[in-house]
Coordinates of C-alpha atoms and ligand atoms in Angstrom, one line a residue:
X1 CA 37.7 -94.5 22.4
X2 CA 40.6 -93.0 20.6
X3 CA 41.3 -89.2 20.6
X4 CA 43.9 -87.6 18.4
X5 CA 44.7 -84.0 18.8
X6 CA 46.6 -81.7 16.4
X7 CA 47.3 -79.0 19.0
X8 CA 47.3 -75.5 18.1
X9 CA 48.4 -73.3 21.2
X10 CA 47.6 -69.8 20.0
X11 CA 48.6 -68.5 23.5
X12 CA 52.2 -70.0 23.4
X13 CA 55.0 -68.5 21.8
X14 CA 56.0 -69.5 18.2
X15 CA 59.5 -71.1 19.9
X16 CA 57.6 -73.0 22.4
X17 CA 54.7 -74.2 20.1
X18 CA 57.0 -75.7 17.6
X19 CA 59.8 -76.7 20.3
X20 CA 62.6 -74.5 19.0
X21 CA 63.4 -73.8 22.7
X22 CA 64.6 -77.6 23.0
X23 CA 66.9 -77.1 19.8
X24 CA 70.7 -77.1 20.7
X25 CA 72.1 -77.1 17.3
X26 CA 72.0 -75.7 15.0
X27 CA 70.4 -72.5 16.0
X28 CA 67.3 -71.5 14.2
X29 CA 66.5 -75.2 13.1
X30 CA 63.0 -76.9 13.7
X31 CA 63.4 -79.7 15.9
X32 CA 63.1 -82.3 13.1
X33 CA 65.9 -80.8 11.1
X34 CA 68.0 -80.2 14.4
X35 CA 71.1 -82.2 15.1
X36 CA 70.7 -82.0 18.8
X37 CA 67.8 -81.7 21.1
X38 CA 67.7 -81.1 24.8
X39 CA 65.6 -83.7 26.0
X40 CA 65.8 -83.3 29.8
X41 CA 62.8 -83.9 31.5
X42 CA 63.4 -81.0 34.2
X43 CA 62.9 -78.4 31.8
X44 CA 59.4 -79.2 30.6
X45 CA 57.8 -75.9 29.9
X46 CA 54.0 -75.3 30.5
X47 CA 52.9 -75.9 27.0
X48 CA 54.8 -79.5 26.7
X49 CA 53.3 -82.8 27.8
X50 CA 55.8 -85.3 29.5
X51 CA 55.5 -89.0 28.8
X52 CA 57.0 -91.7 30.8
X53 CA 57.8 -94.0 27.9
X54 CA 57.7 -97.7 27.7
X55 CA 57.9 -98.8 24.2
X56 CA 59.5 -97.4 21.2
X57 CA 58.2 -98.3 17.9
X58 CA 61.2 -97.8 15.6
X59 CA 60.6 -97.3 12.1
X60 CA 61.2 -100.2 9.8
X61 CA 63.8 -98.7 7.6
X62 CA 65.8 -97.4 10.6
X63 CA 65.6 -100.8 12.4
X64 CA 66.5 -102.9 9.4
X65 CA 69.8 -100.6 9.1
X66 CA 70.6 -100.5 12.9
X67 CA 70.1 -104.4 13.2
X68 CA 72.0 -105.2 10.0
X69 CA 74.9 -103.1 11.2
X70 CA 74.8 -104.9 14.8
X71 CA 74.5 -108.3 13.2
X72 CA 71.0 -108.8 14.7
X73 CA 72.5 -109.0 18.1
X74 CA 69.8 -107.5 20.3
X75 CA 72.3 -106.3 23.0
X76 CA 74.2 -104.2 20.2
X77 CA 71.0 -103.0 18.9
X78 CA 70.0 -101.6 22.4
X79 CA 73.4 -99.9 22.7
X80 CA 73.2 -98.4 19.3
X81 CA 69.7 -96.8 20.2
X82 CA 71.0 -95.7 23.4
X83 CA 73.9 -94.0 21.8
X84 CA 72.1 -92.1 19.2
X85 CA 69.5 -90.9 21.8
X86 CA 72.3 -90.1 24.1
X87 CA 74.1 -88.0 21.4
X88 CA 71.2 -86.4 19.7
X89 CA 68.3 -86.1 22.4
X90 CA 66.0 -87.9 20.1
X91 CA 65.9 -91.1 18.0
X92 CA 66.8 -90.1 14.4
X93 CA 68.8 -92.6 12.8
X94 CA 71.8 -90.6 11.0
X95 CA 71.7 -93.1 8.0
X96 CA 68.0 -93.3 7.2
X97 CA 67.0 -90.2 8.6
X98 CA 64.0 -91.6 10.0
X99 CA 62.4 -92.3 13.6
X100 CA 59.3 -94.0 14.4
X101 CA 57.0 -93.3 17.5
X102 CA 56.1 -94.5 20.9
X103 CA 54.0 -95.6 23.7
X104 CA 53.8 -94.5 27.2
X105 CA 51.9 -92.9 30.0
X106 CA 50.9 -89.0 30.6
X107 CA 53.3 -88.1 33.4
X108 CA 52.7 -84.4 33.5
X109 CA 50.5 -82.1 31.5
X110 CA 49.7 -78.3 32.1
X111 CA 45.9 -77.4 32.7
X112 CA 45.6 -75.8 29.3
X113 CA 47.0 -78.7 27.5
X114 CA 45.2 -81.3 29.5
X115 CA 41.9 -79.8 28.3
X116 CA 43.0 -79.4 24.6
X117 CA 44.2 -83.1 24.5
X118 CA 41.4 -84.3 26.8
X119 CA 44.2 -86.3 28.8
X120 CA 45.1 -86.5 32.3
X121 CA 48.3 -88.0 34.1
X122 CA 48.2 -91.9 33.8
X123 CA 46.4 -91.9 30.5
X124 CA 48.3 -94.3 27.9
X125 CA 49.1 -92.8 24.8
X126 CA 51.0 -93.2 21.6
X127 CA 52.8 -90.2 19.8
X128 CA 51.7 -89.3 16.3
X129 CA 54.7 -87.3 15.6
X130 CA 57.9 -88.9 14.6
X131 CA 60.7 -89.7 17.0
X132 CA 63.0 -87.7 14.9
X133 CA 61.6 -84.4 16.4
X134 CA 60.5 -85.9 19.9
X135 CA 62.9 -84.8 22.9
X136 CA 63.8 -88.3 24.3
X137 CA 65.7 -89.1 27.4
X138 CA 66.4 -93.0 27.9
X139 CA 67.5 -94.2 31.3
X140 CA 67.5 -97.8 30.3
X141 CA 66.8 -100.5 27.4
X142 CA 64.6 -103.1 28.8
X143 CA 64.0 -105.6 25.8
X144 CA 64.9 -105.2 21.9
X145 CA 62.2 -107.0 19.7
X146 CA 63.7 -107.3 16.3
X147 CA 60.7 -109.0 14.7
X148 CA 58.3 -106.4 15.6
X149 CA 60.8 -103.3 15.5
X150 CA 59.7 -102.5 19.2
X151 CA 62.0 -101.8 21.9
X152 CA 61.0 -101.6 25.7
X153 CA 62.7 -98.8 27.5
X154 CA 62.8 -96.7 30.5
X155 CA 62.7 -93.0 29.9
X156 CA 60.9 -89.8 29.2
X157 CA 59.6 -88.0 26.1
X158 CA 58.2 -84.4 25.4
X159 CA 55.5 -83.6 23.0
X160 CA 55.4 -79.9 21.9
X161 CA 52.0 -78.2 21.5
X162 CA 52.1 -78.4 17.7
X163 CA 52.3 -82.2 18.0
X164 CA 49.7 -84.9 18.1
X165 CA 49.1 -87.7 20.3
X166 CA 46.4 -90.7 20.5
X167 CA 44.9 -92.2 23.4
X168 CA 45.4 -96.0 23.2
X169 CA 42.3 -97.8 22.4
X170 CA 41.3 -100.3 24.9
X171 CA 39.6 -102.9 22.5
X172 CA 42.8 -103.9 20.7
X173 CA 46.2 -105.0 21.9
X174 CA 48.3 -102.1 22.7
X175 CA 51.5 -103.6 20.8
X176 CA 49.1 -104.2 17.7
X177 CA 47.7 -100.6 18.1
X178 CA 51.2 -99.2 18.1
X179 CA 52.2 -101.0 15.2
X180 CA 49.1 -99.7 13.3
X181 CA 49.5 -95.9 14.4
X182 CA 53.2 -96.1 13.5
X183 CA 52.1 -96.2 9.8
X184 CA 48.5 -94.8 10.2
X185 CA 49.1 -92.3 7.6
X186 CA 49.2 -94.8 4.5
X187 CA 45.9 -96.6 4.4
X188 CA 43.7 -93.4 4.6
X189 CA 45.8 -91.6 1.9
X190 CA 45.5 -94.6 -0.5
X191 CA 41.9 -94.5 0.1
X192 CA 41.9 -91.2 -1.5
X193 CA 43.8 -92.3 -4.5
X194 CA 42.1 -95.3 -5.6
X195 CA 38.6 -95.5 -7.3
X196 CA 36.1 -98.2 -7.9
X197 CA 37.2 -100.6 -10.8
X198 CA 41.0 -99.3 -10.6
X199 CA 44.2 -101.1 -10.4
X200 CA 46.7 -100.9 -7.7
X201 CA 50.1 -102.8 -7.0
X202 CA 51.7 -102.6 -3.6
X203 CA 55.3 -103.3 -3.2
X204 CA 56.2 -104.8 0.3
X205 CA 52.5 -105.9 0.7
X206 CA 53.2 -108.2 3.6
X207 CA 54.5 -105.7 5.7
X208 CA 52.5 -103.9 8.3
X209 CA 51.8 -100.8 6.1
X210 CA 51.4 -103.0 3.1
X211 CA 48.8 -105.2 4.7
X212 CA 46.8 -102.1 5.6
X213 CA 47.2 -100.7 2.2
X214 CA 46.2 -103.6 0.5
X215 CA 43.2 -103.7 2.8
X216 CA 42.2 -100.2 2.0
X217 CA 42.8 -100.5 -1.8
X218 CA 40.6 -103.6 -2.1
X219 CA 37.9 -101.7 -0.4
X220 CA 38.5 -98.8 -2.7
X221 CA 38.6 -100.8 -6.0
X222 CA 35.9 -103.2 -5.1
X223 CA 35.5 -106.6 -6.7
X224 CA 35.9 -105.3 -10.3
X225 CA 39.3 -103.7 -9.6
X226 CA 42.7 -105.4 -9.4
X227 CA 45.0 -105.6 -6.5
X228 CA 48.5 -107.1 -6.7
X229 CA 50.9 -107.4 -4.2
X230 CA 54.8 -107.8 -4.3
X231 CA 56.7 -109.2 -1.2
X232 CA 60.4 -110.6 -0.9
X233 CA 59.9 -111.9 2.6
X234 CA 58.3 -115.5 2.1
X235 CA 56.3 -115.8 5.3
X236 CA 55.1 -112.1 4.7
X237 CA 53.9 -113.1 1.2
X238 CA 52.1 -115.9 2.7
X239 CA 50.5 -113.6 5.4
X240 CA 49.4 -111.4 2.8
X241 CA 47.8 -114.1 0.8
X242 CA 45.9 -115.4 4.1
X243 CA 44.7 -112.0 4.6
X244 CA 43.3 -112.1 1.0
X245 CA 42.9 -108.4 -0.2
X246 CA 45.2 -108.9 -3.1
X247 CA 44.0 -110.9 -6.0
X248 CA 47.6 -112.2 -6.1
X249 CA 50.7 -111.7 -4.1
X250 CA 54.1 -112.1 -5.9
X251 CA 56.9 -113.4 -4.1
X252 CA 59.6 -111.2 -5.7
X253 CA 62.3 -108.3 -5.3
X254 CA 61.0 -104.7 -5.6
X255 CA 64.5 -103.6 -6.3
X256 CA 64.7 -105.6 -9.6
X257 CA 62.7 -103.1 -11.9
X258 CA 62.3 -104.9 -15.1
X259 CA 61.7 -108.4 -13.8
X260 CA 59.2 -107.3 -11.1
X261 CA 57.2 -104.8 -13.3
X262 CA 56.9 -107.6 -16.0
X263 CA 55.7 -110.0 -13.3
X264 CA 53.2 -107.7 -11.9
X265 CA 51.8 -106.6 -15.3
X266 CA 51.3 -110.1 -16.4
X267 CA 49.4 -111.0 -13.1
X268 CA 47.2 -108.1 -13.4
X269 CA 46.0 -109.1 -16.7
X270 CA 45.2 -107.5 -20.0
X271 CA 43.2 -104.5 -19.1
X272 CA 46.0 -103.3 -16.9
X273 CA 48.8 -104.3 -19.4
X274 CA 46.9 -102.4 -22.4
X275 CA 46.4 -99.2 -20.0
X276 CA 50.3 -99.2 -19.9
X277 CA 50.2 -100.2 -16.1
X278 CA 48.6 -99.8 -12.9
X279 CA 46.5 -96.5 -11.9
X280 CA 48.3 -96.6 -8.5
X281 CA 51.6 -98.1 -7.2
X282 CA 52.2 -97.8 -3.5
X283 CA 55.8 -98.4 -2.3
X284 CA 55.9 -100.0 1.2
X285 CA 59.4 -101.6 1.4
X286 CA 61.9 -100.7 3.9
X287 CA 64.9 -101.0 1.7
X288 CA 66.4 -98.5 -0.8
X289 CA 66.2 -98.9 -4.5
X290 CA 62.4 -99.7 -5.3
X291 CA 61.7 -96.5 -7.1
X292 CA 62.0 -97.4 -10.5
X293 CA 60.1 -100.6 -10.2
X294 CA 57.1 -98.5 -8.8
X295 CA 57.7 -96.0 -11.8
X296 CA 57.7 -98.4 -14.4
X297 CA 54.6 -100.3 -13.6
X298 CA 52.5 -97.2 -13.3
X299 CA 50.4 -95.9 -16.4
X300 CA 50.7 -92.7 -18.0
X301 CA 49.3 -90.1 -15.5
X302 CA 48.9 -92.6 -12.9
X303 CA 50.3 -92.1 -9.3
X304 CA 53.2 -93.5 -7.5
X305 CA 52.8 -93.2 -3.6
X306 CA 56.1 -93.6 -2.0
X307 CA 55.3 -94.4 1.7
X308 CA 58.8 -95.9 2.2
X309 CA 61.3 -93.8 4.2
X310 CA 64.2 -95.7 2.0
X311 CA 62.7 -93.8 -1.1
X312 CA 65.3 -91.3 -2.6
X313 CA 63.9 -88.3 -4.1
X314 CA 66.7 -88.0 -6.7
X315 CA 66.1 -91.6 -7.8
X316 CA 62.3 -91.2 -8.2
X317 CA 62.6 -87.8 -10.1
X318 CA 65.3 -88.8 -12.1
X319 CA 64.2 -92.2 -12.7
X320 CA 60.7 -90.9 -14.2
X321 CA 62.6 -88.3 -16.3
X322 CA 64.8 -90.7 -17.6
X323 CA 62.4 -93.1 -18.9
X324 CA 59.8 -90.2 -19.8
X325 CA 57.1 -91.3 -17.7
X326 CA 54.5 -88.7 -17.0
X327 CA 53.4 -89.9 -13.5
X328 CA 52.5 -88.0 -10.3
X329 CA 55.0 -88.7 -7.7
X330 CA 53.6 -88.6 -4.0
X331 CA 55.5 -88.5 -0.9
X332 CA 54.0 -90.4 2.0
X333 CA 52.6 -87.8 4.6
X334 CA 52.8 -89.4 7.9
X335 CA 49.8 -87.5 8.8
X336 CA 46.5 -87.0 7.2
X337 CA 43.3 -85.9 8.9
X338 CA 41.9 -88.7 11.4
X339 CA 44.6 -91.1 10.2
X340 CA 45.0 -92.8 13.6
X341 CA 40.9 -93.4 13.9
X342 CA 40.9 -94.3 10.2
X343 CA 43.5 -96.8 10.2
X344 CA 42.3 -98.5 13.5
X345 CA 38.6 -98.5 11.9
X346 CA 40.0 -100.2 9.0
X347 CA 41.6 -103.0 11.2
X348 CA 38.5 -103.4 13.2
X349 CA 36.3 -103.9 10.2
X350 CA 38.6 -106.5 8.4
X351 CA 38.9 -109.8 10.5
X352 CA 41.3 -111.5 8.6
X353 CA 43.6 -108.3 8.7
X354 CA 43.1 -108.0 12.6
X355 CA 43.7 -111.9 12.9
X356 CA 47.3 -111.4 10.9
X357 CA 48.2 -108.4 12.9
X358 CA 47.1 -110.1 16.3
X359 CA 49.3 -113.0 15.0
X360 CA 52.3 -110.7 14.5
X361 CA 52.1 -108.2 17.4
X362 CA 49.8 -109.1 20.2
Ligands
NAP1 P1 57.6 -103.7 7.4 O1 56.5 -104.0 8.2 O2 58.8 -104.0 7.7 O3 57.2 -104.0 5.8 C1 58.2 -103.7 4.8 C2 58.0 -105.1 4.0 O4 58.7 -104.9 2.6 C3 58.6 -106.3 4.7 O5 57.8 -107.2 4.6 C4 60.0 -106.5 3.8 O6 60.5 -107.8 4.2 C5 59.7 -106.2 2.6 N1 60.4 -106.0 1.7 C6 61.9 -105.7 2.0 N2 62.5 -105.5 0.7 C7 61.9 -106.1 -0.3 C8 62.0 -106.0 -1.6 N3 63.1 -105.8 -2.2 N4 61.1 -106.4 -2.6 C9 59.8 -106.5 -1.8 N5 59.4 -106.5 -0.5 C10 60.7 -106.2 0.3 O7 57.6 -101.9 7.1 P2 56.4 -101.0 7.5 O8 56.5 -100.6 9.2 O9 55.2 -101.2 6.9 O10 57.1 -99.7 6.9 C11 57.4 -99.7 5.4 C12 57.9 -98.5 4.9 O11 57.3 -97.4 5.2 C13 59.2 -98.3 5.7 O12 60.3 -97.9 4.8 C14 59.1 -97.4 6.8 O13 60.4 -96.5 7.0 C15 58.3 -96.6 6.1 N6 57.3 -95.6 7.1 C16 56.8 -94.3 6.4 C17 56.2 -93.4 7.1 C18 55.8 -92.0 6.8 O14 55.3 -91.2 7.1 N7 55.8 -92.1 5.2 C19 55.8 -93.7 8.5 C20 56.1 -95.0 9.1 C21 57.0 -96.0 8.3 P3 61.7 -108.0 5.1 O15 60.8 -108.2 6.5 O16 62.3 -109.1 4.7 O17 62.5 -106.7 5.1

């Protein structure tokens, strides 16, 4: 049984609760915005949870950037990750600004927090807060898996009392569950945005968040609605077609606004074209430059949901203004209530989705 805990330690100081005591520079910054954290396991305070880390699930935009800089050489990728963590005390890619999350085993936990988390030493957990604010100390890189963006390591990590962790489910392969938990915020938030009979387009529909979002969108719009996927990687497009959540999956480039908007609207059919676009467009790509495609294909007063970490606020805001498009632009919050449980439940009730994720991650 999965258990997720957003802790609120009233009896701890503000500094300890939010991890300010771990910030080395700049003074006064919160850990996410900090340049450097003190990640030493020896200085664990009573409010913290110490995890023996086994696997890092590196954010897709970050892994893509590091891999490309390292020419897909796994040893070089490992060294680049060790270098970032050594310098910053956390895995926050200086180019993309993004992190990821991790899997490990509870090493030590104070009695008060053990009760709040419902955890004990030895329990297997995944962090539900970003690596961009998680103090991380790495002793070694064991293996780099470029295909799944997972990196097996030896080290320790710290979760602050304001953070959140999930006990790993026992009915799903751990690497699969880790991958789902990394993008757990996406599908539950899309569930809130879509309505029966509505229309949705997903950019990056064959990636892991894209597959989950498409499944949630299909459930939300029902058989009378329209779900169109766009995916540039042929094997991922085929996977999305196999899962079957989308009415059509287009092989195309989400960074080519006019071409892809025309193709998606034409695939969606007359009602969507007549409405001026989709009700909801979700960007799940891991590359920069998809903002305008998403905005162009959204109807007036529709919603664009940018889950992608490669999204530029300036390109989205100025892009919408530039074409006089009155749409709601939403930033994909990594957290929403019960996101871990809801995303795992979605996977469990969709056999096609589960089979595809097993194939990819298990
Ligand atoms: P993923 O599994 O790598 O999926 C991304 C998919 O988009 C891949 O299939 C990718 O193909 C495809 N793609 C790349 N360029 C494209 C293009 N020009 N046109 C169409 N499709 C394209 O990534 P993920 O783990 O689902 O993550 C998706 C995004 O969400 C990333 O930007 C990630 O950083 C972000 N994220 C956000 C949060 C949050 O809290 N908001 C949390 C986690 C992740 P290739 O394999 O060829 O690249």
